[in-house]
Amino acid sequence: MEKERYKLRCGVFLIISKIENNKEYVLLQKRQNTRVLDNLYDLACSGHLEKNDSAKNAIIREAKEEIGIDIEEQDLQFISTMHTKIKNKNLEYIFIIFKSINYNGIPTIKEPDKCSNLTWFDIENLPVDIIESRKIMLNNYLNKIPYYEYGFNKEEY
């Protein structure tokens, strides 16, 4: 009898940024009513891969559903991968992070039951109430770190 293989969850994240007055700004949403990391800032949009879904298709879908923008696949830039262990839930994830500066539409809250705020922040001056792993994702983006492990050391999470 063949041993069942371990199944790892996969999440996708989108960094949306813009340059104004020689400063880079990043779009963040504030989570609410999700039962996970509520009242903290997250990247502009994120989601899970579904069966037969590619990572790019998943983040394009999530961008439309969560903030009402259309992104073309060629406008997605791969940023990094993060292997994350969430200790208090005994879960592991692979997070794939993309970035886009090109999109159609104006980012707006499309799921007001899950998002209470959508705001541009100076990437060098992020809010204190941002999810720690998302702050690391943005730091990895700024420092061109393509792979990172988070939550495997006892001092994390």
PDB file of C-alpha atoms in Angstrom:
ATOM      1  CA  MET A   1       0.000   0.000   0.000  1.00  0.00           C
ATOM      2  CA  GLU A   2       1.402   3.368  -1.016  1.00  0.00           C
ATOM      3  CA  LYS A   3       2.045   5.944   1.701  1.00  0.00           C
ATOM      4  CA  GLU A   4      -0.107   9.070   1.416  1.00  0.00           C
ATOM      5  CA  ARG A   5       2.025  12.102   0.579  1.00  0.00           C
ATOM      6  CA  TYR A   6       2.060  15.217   2.709  1.00  0.00           C
ATOM      7  CA  LYS A   7      -0.014  17.987   1.137  1.00  0.00           C
ATOM      8  CA  LEU A   8       1.222  21.557   1.480  1.00  0.00           C
ATOM      9  CA  ARG A   9      -1.130  24.527   1.190  1.00  0.00           C
ATOM     10  CA  CYS A  10      -0.241  27.304  -1.239  1.00  0.00           C
ATOM     11  CA  GLY A  11      -1.182  30.962  -0.950  1.00  0.00           C
ATOM     12  CA  VAL A  12      -0.596  33.786  -3.413  1.00  0.00           C
ATOM     13  CA  PHE A  13       0.003  37.440  -2.574  1.00  0.00           C
ATOM     14  CA  LEU A  14       0.113  40.623  -4.617  1.00  0.00           C
ATOM     15  CA  ILE A  15       2.250  43.668  -3.994  1.00  0.00           C
ATOM     16  CA  ILE A  16       0.790  46.664  -5.786  1.00  0.00           C
ATOM     17  CA  SER A  17       3.107  49.633  -5.742  1.00  0.00           C
ATOM     18  CA  LYS A  18       3.453  53.057  -7.291  1.00  0.00           C
ATOM     19  CA  ILE A  19       6.125  55.736  -7.383  1.00  0.00           C
ATOM     20  CA  GLU A  20       5.249  59.322  -6.454  1.00  0.00           C
ATOM     21  CA  ASN A  21       7.757  62.094  -5.768  1.00  0.00           C
ATOM     22  CA  ASN A  22      10.624  59.566  -5.912  1.00  0.00           C
ATOM     23  CA  LYS A  23       9.033  57.456  -3.151  1.00  0.00           C
ATOM     24  CA  GLU A  24       7.551  54.005  -3.478  1.00  0.00           C
ATOM     25  CA  TYR A  25       4.114  53.381  -2.031  1.00  0.00           C
ATOM     26  CA  VAL A  26       2.453  50.033  -1.451  1.00  0.00           C
ATOM     27  CA  LEU A  27      -1.273  49.306  -1.267  1.00  0.00           C
ATOM     28  CA  LEU A  28      -2.393  47.537   1.916  1.00  0.00           C
ATOM     29  CA  GLN A  29      -5.786  46.296   3.067  1.00  0.00           C
ATOM     30  CA  LYS A  30      -6.947  46.016   6.682  1.00  0.00           C
ATOM     31  CA  ARG A  31      -8.499  42.639   7.442  1.00  0.00           C
ATOM     32  CA  GLN A  32     -11.763  42.221   9.360  1.00  0.00           C
ATOM     33  CA  ASN A  33     -14.224  39.419  10.150  1.00  0.00           C
ATOM     34  CA  THR A  34     -11.983  36.704   8.689  1.00  0.00           C
ATOM     35  CA  ARG A  35     -11.143  35.024  12.023  1.00  0.00           C
ATOM     36  CA  VAL A  36      -7.484  35.120  10.915  1.00  0.00           C
ATOM     37  CA  LEU A  37      -5.246  38.122  11.662  1.00  0.00           C
ATOM     38  CA  ASP A  38      -8.193  40.521  11.862  1.00  0.00           C
ATOM     39  CA  ASN A  39      -7.577  44.257  12.357  1.00  0.00           C
ATOM     40  CA  LEU A  40      -4.103  43.992  10.856  1.00  0.00           C
ATOM     41  CA  TYR A  41      -2.835  45.303   7.530  1.00  0.00           C
ATOM     42  CA  ASP A  42      -2.165  42.778   4.778  1.00  0.00           C
ATOM     43  CA  LEU A  43      -0.934  43.078   1.204  1.00  0.00           C
ATOM     44  CA  ALA A  44      -3.424  44.459  -1.326  1.00  0.00           C
ATOM     45  CA  CYS A  45      -4.868  41.023  -2.034  1.00  0.00           C
ATOM     46  CA  SER A  46      -4.165  37.366  -1.458  1.00  0.00           C
ATOM     47  CA  GLY A  47      -5.764  33.970  -1.751  1.00  0.00           C
ATOM     48  CA  HIS A  48      -5.392  30.224  -1.978  1.00  0.00           C
ATOM     49  CA  LEU A  49      -4.706  28.115  -5.004  1.00  0.00           C
ATOM     50  CA  GLU A  50      -7.667  26.044  -6.049  1.00  0.00           C
ATOM     51  CA  LYS A  51      -7.601  22.722  -7.874  1.00  0.00           C
ATOM     52  CA  ASN A  52      -6.205  23.081 -11.423  1.00  0.00           C
ATOM     53  CA  ASP A  53      -5.257  26.705 -10.667  1.00  0.00           C
ATOM     54  CA  SER A  54      -1.929  28.269 -11.590  1.00  0.00           C
ATOM     55  CA  ALA A  55      -0.417  30.759  -9.143  1.00  0.00           C
ATOM     56  CA  LYS A  56      -0.729  33.580 -11.683  1.00  0.00           C
ATOM     57  CA  ASN A  57      -4.363  32.761 -12.440  1.00  0.00           C
ATOM     58  CA  ALA A  58      -5.124  32.632  -8.719  1.00  0.00           C
ATOM     59  CA  ILE A  59      -3.709  36.104  -7.975  1.00  0.00           C
ATOM     60  CA  ILE A  60      -5.372  37.593 -11.073  1.00  0.00           C
ATOM     61  CA  ARG A  61      -8.711  36.174  -9.830  1.00  0.00           C
ATOM     62  CA  GLU A  62      -8.138  37.437  -6.275  1.00  0.00           C
ATOM     63  CA  ALA A  63      -7.213  40.936  -7.495  1.00  0.00           C
ATOM     64  CA  LYS A  64     -10.534  41.140  -9.374  1.00  0.00           C
ATOM     65  CA  GLU A  65     -12.582  39.701  -6.480  1.00  0.00           C
ATOM     66  CA  GLU A  66     -10.968  41.650  -3.622  1.00  0.00           C
ATOM     67  CA  ILE A  67     -10.051  45.046  -5.069  1.00  0.00           C
ATOM     68  CA  GLY A  68     -11.774  45.162  -8.464  1.00  0.00           C
ATOM     69  CA  ILE A  69      -8.747  45.470 -10.738  1.00  0.00           C
ATOM     70  CA  ASP A  70      -7.837  43.546 -13.875  1.00  0.00           C
ATOM     71  CA  ILE A  71      -4.239  42.400 -14.291  1.00  0.00           C
ATOM     72  CA  GLU A  72      -2.757  40.797 -17.368  1.00  0.00           C
ATOM     73  CA  GLU A  73      -0.520  37.776 -16.775  1.00  0.00           C
ATOM     74  CA  GLN A  74       2.450  39.501 -18.443  1.00  0.00           C
ATOM     75  CA  ASP A  75       2.139  42.381 -15.927  1.00  0.00           C
ATOM     76  CA  LEU A  76       2.818  40.059 -12.975  1.00  0.00           C
ATOM     77  CA  GLN A  77       6.394  40.032 -11.733  1.00  0.00           C
ATOM     78  CA  PHE A  78       7.499  37.122  -9.534  1.00  0.00           C
ATOM     79  CA  ILE A  79       9.028  38.502  -6.318  1.00  0.00           C
ATOM     80  CA  SER A  80       9.666  35.610  -3.941  1.00  0.00           C
ATOM     81  CA  THR A  81       8.555  32.411  -2.268  1.00  0.00           C
ATOM     82  CA  MET A  82       8.133  32.014   1.471  1.00  0.00           C
ATOM     83  CA  HIS A  83       7.810  28.655   3.256  1.00  0.00           C
ATOM     84  CA  THR A  84       5.816  29.407   6.388  1.00  0.00           C
ATOM     85  CA  LYS A  85       4.922  27.389   9.441  1.00  0.00           C
ATOM     86  CA  ILE A  86       1.976  28.642  11.486  1.00  0.00           C
ATOM     87  CA  LYS A  87       2.652  27.048  14.843  1.00  0.00           C
ATOM     88  CA  ASN A  88      -0.574  27.833  16.684  1.00  0.00           C
ATOM     89  CA  LYS A  89      -2.530  26.101  13.895  1.00  0.00           C
ATOM     90  CA  ASN A  90       0.056  23.426  13.051  1.00  0.00           C
ATOM     91  CA  LEU A  91      -0.100  24.412   9.374  1.00  0.00           C
ATOM     92  CA  GLU A  92       2.519  24.956   6.708  1.00  0.00           C
ATOM     93  CA  TYR A  93       2.164  27.053   3.582  1.00  0.00           C
ATOM     94  CA  ILE A  94       4.105  27.958   0.513  1.00  0.00           C
ATOM     95  CA  PHE A  95       3.464  31.628  -0.238  1.00  0.00           C
ATOM     96  CA  ILE A  96       4.148  32.903  -3.752  1.00  0.00           C
ATOM     97  CA  ILE A  97       4.488  36.671  -3.950  1.00  0.00           C
ATOM     98  CA  PHE A  98       3.941  38.674  -7.133  1.00  0.00           C
ATOM     99  CA  LYS A  99       4.083  42.387  -7.868  1.00  0.00           C
ATOM    100  CA  SER A 100       2.285  44.544 -10.390  1.00  0.00           C
ATOM    101  CA  ILE A 101       2.375  48.237 -11.170  1.00  0.00           C
ATOM    102  CA  ASN A 102       0.215  47.846 -14.273  1.00  0.00           C
ATOM    103  CA  TYR A 103      -3.482  47.091 -13.947  1.00  0.00           C
ATOM    104  CA  ASN A 104      -6.842  48.309 -15.203  1.00  0.00           C
ATOM    105  CA  GLY A 105      -9.334  49.882 -12.842  1.00  0.00           C
ATOM    106  CA  ILE A 106      -9.139  51.722  -9.566  1.00  0.00           C
ATOM    107  CA  PRO A 107      -8.426  49.587  -6.488  1.00  0.00           C
ATOM    108  CA  THR A 108     -11.504  49.650  -4.265  1.00  0.00           C
ATOM    109  CA  ILE A 109     -12.819  47.470  -1.466  1.00  0.00           C
ATOM    110  CA  LYS A 110     -14.989  44.796  -3.104  1.00  0.00           C
ATOM    111  CA  GLU A 111     -15.415  42.628   0.014  1.00  0.00           C
ATOM    112  CA  PRO A 112     -16.390  45.129   2.752  1.00  0.00           C
ATOM    113  CA  ASP A 113     -17.281  42.245   5.072  1.00  0.00           C
ATOM    114  CA  LYS A 114     -13.592  41.176   5.030  1.00  0.00           C
ATOM    115  CA  CYS A 115     -11.754  44.475   4.512  1.00  0.00           C
ATOM    116  CA  SER A 116     -12.210  47.699   6.478  1.00  0.00           C
ATOM    117  CA  ASN A 117      -9.554  49.871   4.812  1.00  0.00           C
ATOM    118  CA  LEU A 118      -7.492  50.062   1.612  1.00  0.00           C
ATOM    119  CA  THR A 119      -4.633  52.559   1.850  1.00  0.00           C
ATOM    120  CA  TRP A 120      -1.347  53.484   0.159  1.00  0.00           C
ATOM    121  CA  PHE A 121       1.638  53.506   2.543  1.00  0.00           C
ATOM    122  CA  ASP A 122       5.209  54.644   2.063  1.00  0.00           C
ATOM    123  CA  ILE A 123       7.040  51.328   1.728  1.00  0.00           C
ATOM    124  CA  GLU A 124       9.764  52.685   4.028  1.00  0.00           C
ATOM    125  CA  ASN A 125       7.205  53.648   6.684  1.00  0.00           C
ATOM    126  CA  LEU A 126       4.744  50.780   7.069  1.00  0.00           C
ATOM    127  CA  PRO A 127       2.005  50.825   9.721  1.00  0.00           C
ATOM    128  CA  VAL A 128       2.828  49.170  13.041  1.00  0.00           C
ATOM    129  CA  ASP A 129      -0.304  47.030  12.771  1.00  0.00           C
ATOM    130  CA  ILE A 130       0.861  45.078   9.704  1.00  0.00           C
ATOM    131  CA  ILE A 131       1.053  41.279   9.721  1.00  0.00           C
ATOM    132  CA  GLU A 132       4.656  40.348  10.540  1.00  0.00           C
ATOM    133  CA  SER A 133       5.085  37.913   7.648  1.00  0.00           C
ATOM    134  CA  ARG A 134       3.772  40.559   5.209  1.00  0.00           C
ATOM    135  CA  LYS A 135       6.337  43.033   6.506  1.00  0.00           C
ATOM    136  CA  ILE A 136       8.972  40.368   5.789  1.00  0.00           C
ATOM    137  CA  MET A 137       7.537  39.850   2.279  1.00  0.00           C
ATOM    138  CA  LEU A 138       7.935  43.569   1.584  1.00  0.00           C
ATOM    139  CA  ASN A 139      11.446  43.572   3.038  1.00  0.00           C
ATOM    140  CA  ASN A 140      12.325  40.592   0.824  1.00  0.00           C
ATOM    141  CA  TYR A 141      10.973  42.513  -2.164  1.00  0.00           C
ATOM    142  CA  LEU A 142      13.053  45.595  -1.339  1.00  0.00           C
ATOM    143  CA  ASN A 143      16.177  43.499  -0.750  1.00  0.00           C
ATOM    144  CA  LYS A 144      15.608  41.107  -3.684  1.00  0.00           C
ATOM    145  CA  ILE A 145      15.484  38.004  -1.457  1.00  0.00           C
ATOM    146  CA  PRO A 146      13.825  35.289  -3.593  1.00  0.00           C
ATOM    147  CA  TYR A 147      13.273  32.654  -0.883  1.00  0.00           C
ATOM    148  CA  TYR A 148      12.608  32.871   2.846  1.00  0.00           C
ATOM    149  CA  GLU A 149      11.551  30.493   5.624  1.00  0.00           C
ATOM    150  CA  TYR A 150       9.397  31.823   8.430  1.00  0.00           C
ATOM    151  CA  GLY A 151       7.991  30.241  11.582  1.00  0.00           C
ATOM    152  CA  PHE A 152      10.397  27.339  11.872  1.00  0.00           C
ATOM    153  CA  ASN A 153      12.425  29.013  14.647  1.00  0.00           C
ATOM    154  CA  LYS A 154      10.802  29.115  18.073  1.00  0.00           C
ATOM    155  CA  GLU A 155      11.154  32.931  18.306  1.00  0.00           C
ATOM    156  CA  GLU A 156       8.988  33.434  15.221  1.00  0.00           C
ATOM    157  CA  TYR A 157       5.178  33.574  15.480  1.00  0.00           C
TER     158      TYR A 157
END
